[in-house]
Short mmCIF file of C-alpha atoms in Angstrom, two decimals:
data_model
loop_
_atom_site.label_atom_id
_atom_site.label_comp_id
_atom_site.label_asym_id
_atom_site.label_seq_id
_atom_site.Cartn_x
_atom_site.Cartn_y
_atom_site.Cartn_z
CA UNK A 65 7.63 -15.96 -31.99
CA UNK A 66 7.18 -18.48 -29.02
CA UNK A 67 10.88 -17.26 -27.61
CA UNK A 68 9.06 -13.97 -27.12
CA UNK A 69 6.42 -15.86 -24.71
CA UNK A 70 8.94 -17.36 -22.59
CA UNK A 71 9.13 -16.07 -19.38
CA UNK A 72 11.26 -16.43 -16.34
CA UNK A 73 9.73 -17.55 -12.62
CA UNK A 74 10.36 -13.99 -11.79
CA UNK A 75 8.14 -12.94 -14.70
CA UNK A 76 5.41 -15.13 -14.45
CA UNK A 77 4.87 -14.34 -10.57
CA UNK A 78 5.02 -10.72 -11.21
CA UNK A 79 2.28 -11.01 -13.66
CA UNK A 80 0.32 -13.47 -11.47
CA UNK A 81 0.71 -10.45 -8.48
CA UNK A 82 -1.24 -8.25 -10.94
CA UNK A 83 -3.79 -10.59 -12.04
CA UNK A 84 -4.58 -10.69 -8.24
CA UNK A 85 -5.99 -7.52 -8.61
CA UNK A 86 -7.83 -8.11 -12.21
CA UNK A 87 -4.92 -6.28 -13.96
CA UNK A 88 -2.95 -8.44 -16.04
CA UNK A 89 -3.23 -8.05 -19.78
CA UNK A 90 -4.72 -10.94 -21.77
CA UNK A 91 -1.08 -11.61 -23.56
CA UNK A 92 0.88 -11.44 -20.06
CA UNK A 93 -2.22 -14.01 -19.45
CA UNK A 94 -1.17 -15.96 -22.18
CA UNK A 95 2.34 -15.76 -21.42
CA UNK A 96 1.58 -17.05 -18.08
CA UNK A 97 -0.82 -19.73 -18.60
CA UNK A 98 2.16 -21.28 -20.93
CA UNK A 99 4.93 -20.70 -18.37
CA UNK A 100 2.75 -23.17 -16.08
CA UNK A 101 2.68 -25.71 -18.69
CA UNK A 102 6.76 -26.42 -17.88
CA UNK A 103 6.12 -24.69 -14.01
CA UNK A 104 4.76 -26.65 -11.60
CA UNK A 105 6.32 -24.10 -8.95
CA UNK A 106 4.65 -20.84 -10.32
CA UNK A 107 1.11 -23.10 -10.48
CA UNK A 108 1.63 -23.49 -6.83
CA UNK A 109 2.32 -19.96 -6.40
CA UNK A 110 -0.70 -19.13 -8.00
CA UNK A 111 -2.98 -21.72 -6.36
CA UNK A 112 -1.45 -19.69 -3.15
CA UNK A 113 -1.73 -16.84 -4.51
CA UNK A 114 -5.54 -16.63 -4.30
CA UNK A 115 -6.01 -18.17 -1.00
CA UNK A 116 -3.82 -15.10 0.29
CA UNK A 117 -5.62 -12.51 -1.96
CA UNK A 118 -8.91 -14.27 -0.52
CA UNK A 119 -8.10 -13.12 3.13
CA UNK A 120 -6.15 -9.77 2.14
CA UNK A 121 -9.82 -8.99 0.96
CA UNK A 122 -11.64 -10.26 4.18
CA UNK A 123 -8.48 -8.15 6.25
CA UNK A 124 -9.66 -5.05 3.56
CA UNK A 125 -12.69 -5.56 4.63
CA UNK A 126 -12.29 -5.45 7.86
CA UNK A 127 -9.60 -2.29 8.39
CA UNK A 128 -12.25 -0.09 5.73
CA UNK A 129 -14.69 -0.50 8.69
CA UNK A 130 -12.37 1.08 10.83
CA UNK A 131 -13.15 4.97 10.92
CA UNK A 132 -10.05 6.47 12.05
CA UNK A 133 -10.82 9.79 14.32
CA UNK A 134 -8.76 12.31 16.33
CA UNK A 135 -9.61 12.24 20.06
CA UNK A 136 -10.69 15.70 21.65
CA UNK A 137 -7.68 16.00 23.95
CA UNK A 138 -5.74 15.97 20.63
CA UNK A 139 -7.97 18.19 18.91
CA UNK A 140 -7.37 20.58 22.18
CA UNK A 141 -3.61 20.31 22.16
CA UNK A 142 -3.72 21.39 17.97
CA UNK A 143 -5.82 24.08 18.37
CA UNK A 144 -3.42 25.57 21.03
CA UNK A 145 -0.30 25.12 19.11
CA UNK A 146 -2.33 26.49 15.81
CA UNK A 147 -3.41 29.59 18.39
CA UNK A 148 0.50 30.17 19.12
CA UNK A 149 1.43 29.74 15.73
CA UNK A 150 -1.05 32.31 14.94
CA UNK A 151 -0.14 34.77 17.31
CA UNK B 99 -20.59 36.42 -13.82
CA UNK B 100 -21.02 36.24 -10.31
CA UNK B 101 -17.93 34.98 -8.46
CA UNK B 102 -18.03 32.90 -4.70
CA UNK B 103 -15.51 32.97 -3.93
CA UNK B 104 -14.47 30.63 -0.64
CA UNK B 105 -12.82 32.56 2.34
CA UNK B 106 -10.43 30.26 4.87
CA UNK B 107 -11.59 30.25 8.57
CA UNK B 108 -8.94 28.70 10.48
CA UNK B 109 -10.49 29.20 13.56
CA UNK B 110 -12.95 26.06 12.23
CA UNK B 111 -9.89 24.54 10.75
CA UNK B 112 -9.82 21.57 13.24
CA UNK B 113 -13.34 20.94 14.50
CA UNK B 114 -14.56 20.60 10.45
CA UNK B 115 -11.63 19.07 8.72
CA UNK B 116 -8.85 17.36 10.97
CA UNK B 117 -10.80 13.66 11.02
CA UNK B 118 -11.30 13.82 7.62
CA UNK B 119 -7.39 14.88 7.12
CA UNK B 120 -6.70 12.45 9.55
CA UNK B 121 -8.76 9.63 8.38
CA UNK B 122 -7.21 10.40 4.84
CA UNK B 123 -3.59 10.47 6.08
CA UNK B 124 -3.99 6.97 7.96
CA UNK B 125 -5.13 5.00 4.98
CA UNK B 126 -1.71 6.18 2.99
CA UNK B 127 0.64 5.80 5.84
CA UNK B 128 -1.14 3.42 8.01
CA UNK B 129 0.39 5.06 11.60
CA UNK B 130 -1.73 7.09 13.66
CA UNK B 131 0.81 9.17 15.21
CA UNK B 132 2.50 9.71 11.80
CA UNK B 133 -0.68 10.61 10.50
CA UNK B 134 -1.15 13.11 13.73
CA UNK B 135 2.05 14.90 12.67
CA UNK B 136 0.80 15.24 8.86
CA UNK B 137 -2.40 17.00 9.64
CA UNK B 138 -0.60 18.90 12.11
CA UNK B 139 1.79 19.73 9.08
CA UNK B 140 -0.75 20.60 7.11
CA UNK B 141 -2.44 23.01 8.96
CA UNK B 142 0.41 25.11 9.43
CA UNK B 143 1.37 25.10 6.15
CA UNK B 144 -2.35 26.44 5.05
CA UNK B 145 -1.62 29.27 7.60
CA UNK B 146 1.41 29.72 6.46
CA UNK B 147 0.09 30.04 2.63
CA UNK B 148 -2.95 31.51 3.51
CA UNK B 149 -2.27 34.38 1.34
CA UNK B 150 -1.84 32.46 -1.18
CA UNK B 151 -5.64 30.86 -1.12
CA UNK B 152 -7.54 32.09 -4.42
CA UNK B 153 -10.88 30.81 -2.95
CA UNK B 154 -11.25 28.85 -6.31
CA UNK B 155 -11.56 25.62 -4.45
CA UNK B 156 -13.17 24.58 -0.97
CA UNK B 157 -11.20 25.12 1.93
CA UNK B 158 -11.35 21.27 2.35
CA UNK B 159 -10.08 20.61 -1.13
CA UNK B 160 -7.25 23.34 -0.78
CA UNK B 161 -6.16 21.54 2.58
CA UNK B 162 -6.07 17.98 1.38
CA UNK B 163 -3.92 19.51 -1.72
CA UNK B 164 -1.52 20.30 1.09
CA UNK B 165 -1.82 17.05 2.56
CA UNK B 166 -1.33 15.24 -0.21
CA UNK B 167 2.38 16.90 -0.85
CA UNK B 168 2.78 15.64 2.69
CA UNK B 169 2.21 12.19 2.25
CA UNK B 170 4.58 12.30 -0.95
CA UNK B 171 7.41 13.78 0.93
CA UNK B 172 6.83 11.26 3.13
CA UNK B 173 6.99 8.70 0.58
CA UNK B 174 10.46 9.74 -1.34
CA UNK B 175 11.83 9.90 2.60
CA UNK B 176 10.97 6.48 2.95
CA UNK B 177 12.42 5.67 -0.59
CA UNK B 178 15.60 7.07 -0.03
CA UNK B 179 16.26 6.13 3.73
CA UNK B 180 19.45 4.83 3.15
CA UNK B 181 19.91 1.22 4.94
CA UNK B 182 16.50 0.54 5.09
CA UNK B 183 15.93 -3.07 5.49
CA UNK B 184 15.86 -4.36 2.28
CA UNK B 185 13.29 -6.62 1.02
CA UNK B 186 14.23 -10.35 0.46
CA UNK B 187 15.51 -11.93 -2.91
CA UNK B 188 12.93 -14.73 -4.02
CA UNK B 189 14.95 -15.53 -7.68
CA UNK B 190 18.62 -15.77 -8.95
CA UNK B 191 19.07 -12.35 -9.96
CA UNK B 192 22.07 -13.11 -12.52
CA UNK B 193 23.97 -16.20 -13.88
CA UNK B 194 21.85 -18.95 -15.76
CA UNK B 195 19.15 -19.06 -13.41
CA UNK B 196 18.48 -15.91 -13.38
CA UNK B 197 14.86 -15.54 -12.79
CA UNK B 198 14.13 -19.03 -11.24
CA UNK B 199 13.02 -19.40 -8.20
CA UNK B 200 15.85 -19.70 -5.27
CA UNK B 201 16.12 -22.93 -3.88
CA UNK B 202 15.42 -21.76 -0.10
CA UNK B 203 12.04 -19.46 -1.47
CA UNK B 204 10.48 -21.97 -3.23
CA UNK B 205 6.64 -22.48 -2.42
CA UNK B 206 6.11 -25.23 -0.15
CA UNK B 207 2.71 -27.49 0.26
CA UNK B 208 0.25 -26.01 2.46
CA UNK B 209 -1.14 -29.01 3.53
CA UNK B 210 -3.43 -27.57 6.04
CA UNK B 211 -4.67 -24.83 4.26
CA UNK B 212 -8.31 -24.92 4.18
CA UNK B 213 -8.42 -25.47 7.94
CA UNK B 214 -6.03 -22.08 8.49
CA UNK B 215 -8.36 -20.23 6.03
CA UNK B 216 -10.84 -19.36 8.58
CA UNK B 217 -10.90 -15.63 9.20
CA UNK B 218 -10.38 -14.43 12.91
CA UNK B 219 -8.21 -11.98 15.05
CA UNK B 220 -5.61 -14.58 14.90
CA UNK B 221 -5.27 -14.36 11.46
CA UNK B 222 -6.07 -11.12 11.45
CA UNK B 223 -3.16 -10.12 13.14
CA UNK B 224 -0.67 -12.47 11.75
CA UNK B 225 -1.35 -10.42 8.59
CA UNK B 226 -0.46 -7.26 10.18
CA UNK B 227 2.62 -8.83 11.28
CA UNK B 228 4.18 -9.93 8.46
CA UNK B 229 2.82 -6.23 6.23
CA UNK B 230 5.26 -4.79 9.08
CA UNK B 231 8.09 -6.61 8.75
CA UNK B 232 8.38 -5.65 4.62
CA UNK B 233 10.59 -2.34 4.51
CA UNK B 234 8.09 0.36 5.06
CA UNK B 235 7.93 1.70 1.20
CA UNK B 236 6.41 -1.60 0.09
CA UNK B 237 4.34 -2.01 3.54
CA UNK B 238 2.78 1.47 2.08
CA UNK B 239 2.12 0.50 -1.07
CA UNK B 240 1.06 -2.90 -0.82
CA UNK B 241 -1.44 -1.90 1.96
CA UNK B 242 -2.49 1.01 -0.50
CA UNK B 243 -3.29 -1.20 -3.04
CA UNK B 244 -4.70 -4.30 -1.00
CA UNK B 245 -6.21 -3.28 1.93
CA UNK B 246 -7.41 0.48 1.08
CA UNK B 247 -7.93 -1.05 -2.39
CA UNK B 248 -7.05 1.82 -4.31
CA UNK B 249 -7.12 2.29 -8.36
CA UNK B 250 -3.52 1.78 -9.63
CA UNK B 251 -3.79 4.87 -11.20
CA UNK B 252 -4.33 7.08 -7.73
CA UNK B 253 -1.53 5.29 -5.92
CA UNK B 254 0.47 6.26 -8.83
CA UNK B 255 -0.57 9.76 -9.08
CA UNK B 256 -0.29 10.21 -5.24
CA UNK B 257 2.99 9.07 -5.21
CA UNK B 258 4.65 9.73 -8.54
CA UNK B 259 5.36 6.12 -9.92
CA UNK B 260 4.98 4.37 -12.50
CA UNK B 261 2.67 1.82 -12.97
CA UNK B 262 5.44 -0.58 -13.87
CA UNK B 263 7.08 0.17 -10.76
CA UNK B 264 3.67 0.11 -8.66
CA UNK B 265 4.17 -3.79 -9.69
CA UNK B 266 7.34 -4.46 -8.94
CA UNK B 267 6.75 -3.45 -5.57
CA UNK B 268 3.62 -5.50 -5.34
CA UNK B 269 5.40 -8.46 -6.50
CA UNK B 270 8.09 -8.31 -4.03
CA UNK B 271 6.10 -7.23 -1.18
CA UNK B 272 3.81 -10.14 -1.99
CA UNK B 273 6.34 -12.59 -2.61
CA UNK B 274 8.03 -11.53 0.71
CA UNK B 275 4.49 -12.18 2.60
CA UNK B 276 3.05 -15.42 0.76
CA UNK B 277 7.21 -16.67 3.05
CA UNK B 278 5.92 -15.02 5.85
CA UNK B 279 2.44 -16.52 5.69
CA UNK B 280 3.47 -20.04 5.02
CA UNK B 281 6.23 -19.66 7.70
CA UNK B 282 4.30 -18.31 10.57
CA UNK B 283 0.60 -19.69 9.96
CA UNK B 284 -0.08 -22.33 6.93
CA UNK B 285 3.00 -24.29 7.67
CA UNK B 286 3.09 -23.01 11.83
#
Protein backbone atom coordinates (compact mmCIF):
# COMPACT_ATOMS: atom_id res chain seq x y z
CA UNK A 1 0.00 0.00 0.00
CA UNK A 2 2.65 2.72 0.96
CA UNK A 3 4.83 1.57 -2.38
CA UNK A 4 1.81 2.95 -4.21
CA UNK A 5 2.43 6.52 -2.44
CA UNK A 6 5.92 6.74 -3.38
CA UNK A 7 6.66 9.15 -5.78
CA UNK A 8 9.58 10.29 -7.78
CA UNK A 9 11.00 14.22 -7.68
CA UNK A 10 9.50 14.38 -11.06
CA UNK A 11 6.14 13.37 -9.59
CA UNK A 12 5.93 15.28 -6.66
CA UNK A 13 6.83 18.67 -8.57
CA UNK A 14 4.32 17.96 -11.18
CA UNK A 15 1.69 17.67 -8.61
CA UNK A 16 3.02 20.68 -6.64
CA UNK A 17 2.67 22.73 -10.37
CA UNK A 18 -1.06 21.86 -10.10
CA UNK A 19 -1.65 22.61 -6.60
CA UNK A 20 -0.38 26.12 -7.67
CA UNK A 21 -3.45 26.56 -9.27
CA UNK A 22 -5.84 24.83 -6.44
CA UNK A 23 -5.97 21.61 -8.58
CA UNK A 24 -4.29 18.84 -7.04
CA UNK A 25 -6.39 16.02 -5.68
CA UNK A 26 -6.36 15.43 -1.92
CA UNK A 27 -4.46 11.83 -2.47
CA UNK A 28 -1.78 13.43 -4.99
CA UNK A 29 -1.80 15.87 -1.72
CA UNK A 30 -1.12 13.13 0.36
CA UNK A 31 1.29 11.60 -1.84
CA UNK A 32 3.13 14.77 -1.83
CA UNK A 33 3.10 15.90 1.63
CA UNK A 34 4.92 12.29 2.30
CA UNK A 35 7.43 12.65 -0.55
CA UNK A 36 8.67 15.87 1.50
CA UNK A 37 9.07 13.91 4.55
CA UNK A 38 12.44 12.12 2.75
CA UNK A 39 12.67 15.52 0.17
CA UNK A 40 14.15 18.33 1.37
CA UNK A 41 14.68 19.42 -2.44
CA UNK A 42 10.94 19.23 -3.57
CA UNK A 43 10.09 21.31 -0.02
CA UNK A 44 12.31 23.92 -1.45
CA UNK A 45 10.68 23.73 -4.69
CA UNK A 46 7.54 24.25 -3.19
CA UNK A 47 8.50 27.02 -0.73
CA UNK A 48 9.60 28.58 -4.35
CA UNK A 49 6.99 27.57 -5.86
CA UNK A 50 4.57 30.03 -4.23
CA UNK A 51 6.74 32.99 -4.15
CA UNK A 52 6.73 32.59 -8.12
CA UNK A 53 2.94 31.81 -8.31
CA UNK A 54 2.65 35.00 -5.92
CA UNK A 55 4.05 37.38 -8.68
CA UNK A 56 2.70 35.30 -11.81
CA UNK A 57 -0.62 36.55 -10.13
CA UNK A 58 0.48 40.25 -9.56
CA UNK A 59 2.04 39.92 -13.58
CA UNK A 60 -1.88 38.40 -14.29
CA UNK A 61 -2.97 41.09 -12.84
CA UNK A 62 -1.35 43.42 -14.43
CA UNK A 63 -1.44 42.11 -18.41
CA UNK A 64 -5.70 41.51 -17.72
CA UNK A 65 -5.63 45.36 -17.40
CA UNK A 66 -4.23 45.62 -20.62
CA UNK A 67 -7.16 46.03 -23.27
CA UNK A 68 -5.66 45.00 -26.41
CA UNK A 69 -7.26 47.17 -29.50
CA UNK A 70 -6.66 47.44 -33.27
CA UNK A 71 -5.49 50.93 -34.32
CA UNK A 72 -7.66 52.74 -37.09
CA UNK A 73 -4.93 52.74 -39.74
CA UNK A 74 -5.19 48.92 -39.32
CA UNK A 75 -8.77 48.83 -39.24
CA UNK A 76 -8.45 50.99 -42.69
CA UNK A 77 -5.94 48.71 -44.34
CA UNK A 78 -8.57 45.40 -43.42
CA UNK A 79 -11.42 46.91 -44.61
CA UNK A 80 -9.68 47.52 -48.02
CA UNK A 81 -8.29 44.12 -48.43
CA UNK A 82 -11.92 42.67 -47.14
CA UNK A 83 -13.42 45.28 -50.04
CA UNK A 84 -11.01 43.48 -52.72
CA UNK A 85 -11.67 40.23 -51.47
CA UNK A 86 -15.22 41.01 -51.90
CA UNK A 87 -15.16 42.27 -55.21
CA UNK B 1 -42.96 29.75 -33.76
CA UNK B 2 -41.54 32.82 -34.84
CA UNK B 3 -37.97 32.46 -36.13
CA UNK B 4 -35.03 35.59 -36.02
CA UNK B 5 -33.15 34.69 -37.62
CA UNK B 6 -29.53 36.76 -37.67
CA UNK B 7 -28.39 38.07 -41.18
CA UNK B 8 -24.29 38.72 -41.61
CA UNK B 9 -23.36 42.37 -42.54
CA UNK B 10 -19.86 42.34 -43.43
CA UNK B 11 -19.77 45.71 -44.30
CA UNK B 12 -19.90 46.25 -40.13
CA UNK B 13 -17.67 43.27 -39.87
CA UNK B 14 -14.62 45.31 -38.62
CA UNK B 15 -15.86 48.46 -36.91
CA UNK B 16 -18.22 45.98 -34.41
CA UNK B 17 -16.18 42.89 -33.98
CA UNK B 18 -12.34 43.06 -34.94
CA UNK B 19 -11.19 44.39 -31.15
CA UNK B 20 -13.12 41.99 -29.65
CA UNK B 21 -11.58 39.19 -32.19
CA UNK B 22 -8.50 40.79 -31.64
CA UNK B 23 -8.52 41.20 -27.99
CA UNK B 24 -9.62 37.42 -27.92
CA UNK B 25 -6.84 36.21 -30.25
CA UNK B 26 -4.02 38.08 -28.12
CA UNK B 27 -4.81 36.45 -24.83
CA UNK B 28 -4.31 32.76 -26.62
CA UNK B 29 -1.32 33.63 -28.65
CA UNK B 30 0.05 36.51 -26.81
CA UNK B 31 1.57 38.40 -30.29
CA UNK B 32 -0.13 41.24 -31.64
CA UNK B 33 0.83 40.88 -35.13
CA UNK B 34 0.01 37.13 -34.99
CA UNK B 35 -3.13 37.98 -33.59
CA UNK B 36 -3.57 40.76 -36.59
CA UNK B 37 -3.18 37.92 -39.12
CA UNK B 38 -5.89 35.62 -37.21
CA UNK B 39 -8.67 38.12 -37.30
CA UNK B 40 -7.65 38.93 -40.66
CA UNK B 41 -8.04 35.05 -41.25
CA UNK B 42 -11.07 34.99 -39.86
CA UNK B 43 -12.83 37.40 -41.63
CA UNK B 44 -12.18 35.99 -44.85
CA UNK B 45 -13.04 32.79 -43.98
CA UNK B 46 -16.72 34.12 -42.73
CA UNK B 47 -16.93 35.61 -46.31
CA UNK B 48 -15.82 32.87 -47.68
CA UNK B 49 -18.57 30.60 -45.72
CA UNK B 50 -21.01 33.09 -45.71
CA UNK B 51 -23.39 30.85 -47.38
CA UNK B 52 -23.03 28.64 -45.08
CA UNK B 53 -24.36 31.04 -42.01
CA UNK B 54 -27.81 29.51 -40.68
CA UNK B 55 -28.44 32.74 -38.64
CA UNK B 56 -28.91 30.36 -35.59
CA UNK B 57 -26.22 32.13 -33.70
CA UNK B 58 -25.00 35.91 -33.52
CA UNK B 59 -22.82 37.01 -36.09
CA UNK B 60 -20.27 37.56 -33.22
CA UNK B 61 -20.61 34.05 -31.93
CA UNK B 62 -20.42 32.53 -35.56
CA UNK B 63 -17.08 34.61 -36.08
CA UNK B 64 -15.29 33.72 -32.90
CA UNK B 65 -16.31 29.90 -33.88
CA UNK B 66 -14.06 30.66 -36.81
CA UNK B 67 -11.51 32.13 -34.76
CA UNK B 68 -11.29 29.68 -32.48
CA UNK B 69 -10.31 26.88 -35.33
CA UNK B 70 -7.67 29.50 -36.00
CA UNK B 71 -6.02 29.61 -32.88
CA UNK B 72 -6.04 25.62 -32.84
CA UNK B 73 -4.37 25.37 -36.14
CA UNK B 74 -2.14 27.56 -34.80
CA UNK B 75 -1.55 25.51 -31.88
CA UNK B 76 -0.90 21.85 -33.61
CA UNK B 77 1.62 24.17 -36.01
CA UNK B 78 3.42 25.07 -33.10
CA UNK B 79 3.26 21.40 -31.75
CA UNK B 80 4.61 19.88 -34.62
CA UNK B 81 7.31 22.51 -35.75
CA UNK B 82 9.87 20.17 -36.09
CA UNK B 83 13.27 21.45 -34.26
CA UNK B 84 11.63 23.64 -32.11
CA UNK B 85 13.76 24.42 -29.22
CA UNK B 86 13.10 21.95 -26.89
CA UNK B 87 12.36 22.58 -23.38
CA UNK B 88 15.08 21.69 -20.74
CA UNK B 89 15.38 18.28 -18.78
CA UNK B 90 15.06 19.05 -14.91
CA UNK B 91 15.20 14.94 -13.80
CA UNK B 92 17.08 11.72 -14.92
CA UNK B 93 14.73 10.53 -17.36
CA UNK B 94 15.95 6.71 -17.21
CA UNK B 95 18.50 4.57 -15.23
CA UNK B 96 18.08 4.45 -11.30
CA UNK B 97 17.51 7.96 -10.83
CA UNK B 98 15.10 8.28 -12.94
CA UNK B 99 12.85 10.92 -11.68
CA UNK B 100 15.32 12.71 -9.26
CA UNK B 101 16.23 15.82 -9.67
CA UNK B 102 19.50 16.45 -12.02
CA UNK B 103 22.35 17.51 -10.23
CA UNK B 104 22.86 20.90 -12.32
CA UNK B 105 18.66 21.77 -11.87
CA UNK B 106 18.50 21.39 -8.45
CA UNK B 107 16.78 24.37 -6.50
CA UNK B 108 19.21 26.60 -5.04
CA UNK B 109 18.71 29.05 -1.79
CA UNK B 110 17.21 32.24 -2.61
CA UNK B 111 18.73 34.03 -0.05
CA UNK B 112 17.50 37.36 -1.04
CA UNK B 113 14.18 36.60 -1.82
CA UNK B 114 11.92 38.73 0.08
CA UNK B 115 13.89 41.82 -0.97
CA UNK B 116 13.47 40.70 -4.98
CA UNK B 117 9.73 40.08 -4.26
CA UNK B 118 8.76 43.58 -4.74
CA UNK B 119 6.62 43.99 -7.83
CA UNK B 120 7.84 46.59 -10.51
CA UNK B 121 8.60 46.91 -14.34
CA UNK B 122 11.81 45.30 -13.56
CA UNK B 123 10.35 42.35 -12.50
CA UNK B 124 7.78 42.71 -14.59
CA UNK B 125 9.72 42.27 -17.48
CA UNK B 126 12.15 39.74 -16.34
CA UNK B 127 9.00 37.56 -16.30
CA UNK B 128 8.26 38.19 -19.82
CA UNK B 129 11.68 37.26 -20.57
CA UNK B 130 12.10 34.11 -19.35
CA UNK B 131 7.89 33.02 -20.62
CA UNK B 132 9.78 33.78 -24.10
CA UNK B 133 12.57 31.87 -23.95
CA UNK B 134 10.28 28.37 -23.16
CA UNK B 135 9.51 26.84 -26.75
CA UNK B 136 6.47 28.70 -27.82
CA UNK B 137 3.78 25.68 -27.20
CA UNK B 138 4.43 25.81 -23.47
CA UNK B 139 4.94 29.83 -23.52
CA UNK B 140 1.09 29.49 -24.85
CA UNK B 141 -0.11 27.41 -22.50
CA UNK B 142 1.51 28.36 -19.46
CA UNK B 143 0.55 32.05 -20.12
CA UNK B 144 -3.07 30.63 -20.85
CA UNK B 145 -3.30 29.16 -17.72
CA UNK B 146 -1.29 31.74 -15.46
CA UNK B 147 -1.58 34.95 -16.70
CA UNK B 148 -5.10 34.87 -18.66
CA UNK B 149 -6.01 32.47 -15.81
CA UNK B 150 -8.15 30.32 -17.68
CA UNK B 151 -10.31 27.12 -16.36
CA UNK B 152 -8.29 23.94 -17.23
CA UNK B 153 -11.14 22.76 -18.83
CA UNK B 154 -11.33 25.77 -21.68
CA UNK B 155 -7.62 25.59 -22.41
CA UNK B 156 -8.29 22.03 -22.96
CA UNK B 157 -11.29 22.34 -25.05
CA UNK B 158 -9.68 25.21 -27.09
CA UNK B 159 -6.88 23.30 -27.83
CA UNK B 160 -7.75 19.63 -27.81
CA UNK B 161 -5.63 18.21 -24.82
CA UNK B 162 -5.90 16.44 -22.25
CA UNK B 163 -5.94 17.55 -18.95
CA UNK B 164 -3.07 15.24 -18.11
CA UNK B 165 -1.13 16.71 -20.75
CA UNK B 166 -2.28 20.44 -19.88
CA UNK B 167 0.05 19.44 -16.71
CA UNK B 168 2.80 18.16 -18.06
CA UNK B 169 3.30 21.16 -19.91
CA UNK B 170 2.74 23.30 -16.88
CA UNK B 171 5.23 21.40 -15.02
CA UNK B 172 7.92 21.75 -17.46
CA UNK B 173 7.27 25.18 -18.47
CA UNK B 174 7.32 26.01 -14.77
CA UNK B 175 10.19 24.08 -13.88
CA UNK B 176 12.07 25.66 -16.88
CA UNK B 177 11.11 29.33 -15.39
CA UNK B 178 11.45 28.84 -11.45
CA UNK B 179 15.87 28.20 -13.47
CA UNK B 180 15.27 31.15 -15.24
CA UNK B 181 13.97 33.18 -12.30
CA UNK B 182 16.56 32.13 -9.82
CA UNK B 183 19.26 32.59 -12.57
CA UNK B 184 18.47 36.00 -13.82
CA UNK B 185 16.75 37.79 -10.69
CA UNK B 186 16.66 35.87 -7.09
CA UNK B 187 20.17 34.67 -7.40
CA UNK B 188 21.27 37.88 -10.12
Amino acid sequence: MFKKLKITCDEATTICDKNQYGEATLLEKIKLNIHFIRCKICFKYTKQNMTLTKIYKGHAKSCKELKHCLSDTDKEVLKEKLNSFKV
Amino acid sequence: MTQNKTLLNPDKWIDSYADYLFNYAVARVNNSDLAKDLVQETFFAGLKSAKNFQGKSTERTWLISILKRKVIDHYRKINSKKGQAEVRMNFYTDGENEGNWLEERVPQSWDNASEKNIENEELRSQIEICIDNLPEKYAMVFRMKTIQEFETEEICKELDITSSNLWVIIHRARTQLRKCMEDNWFNN
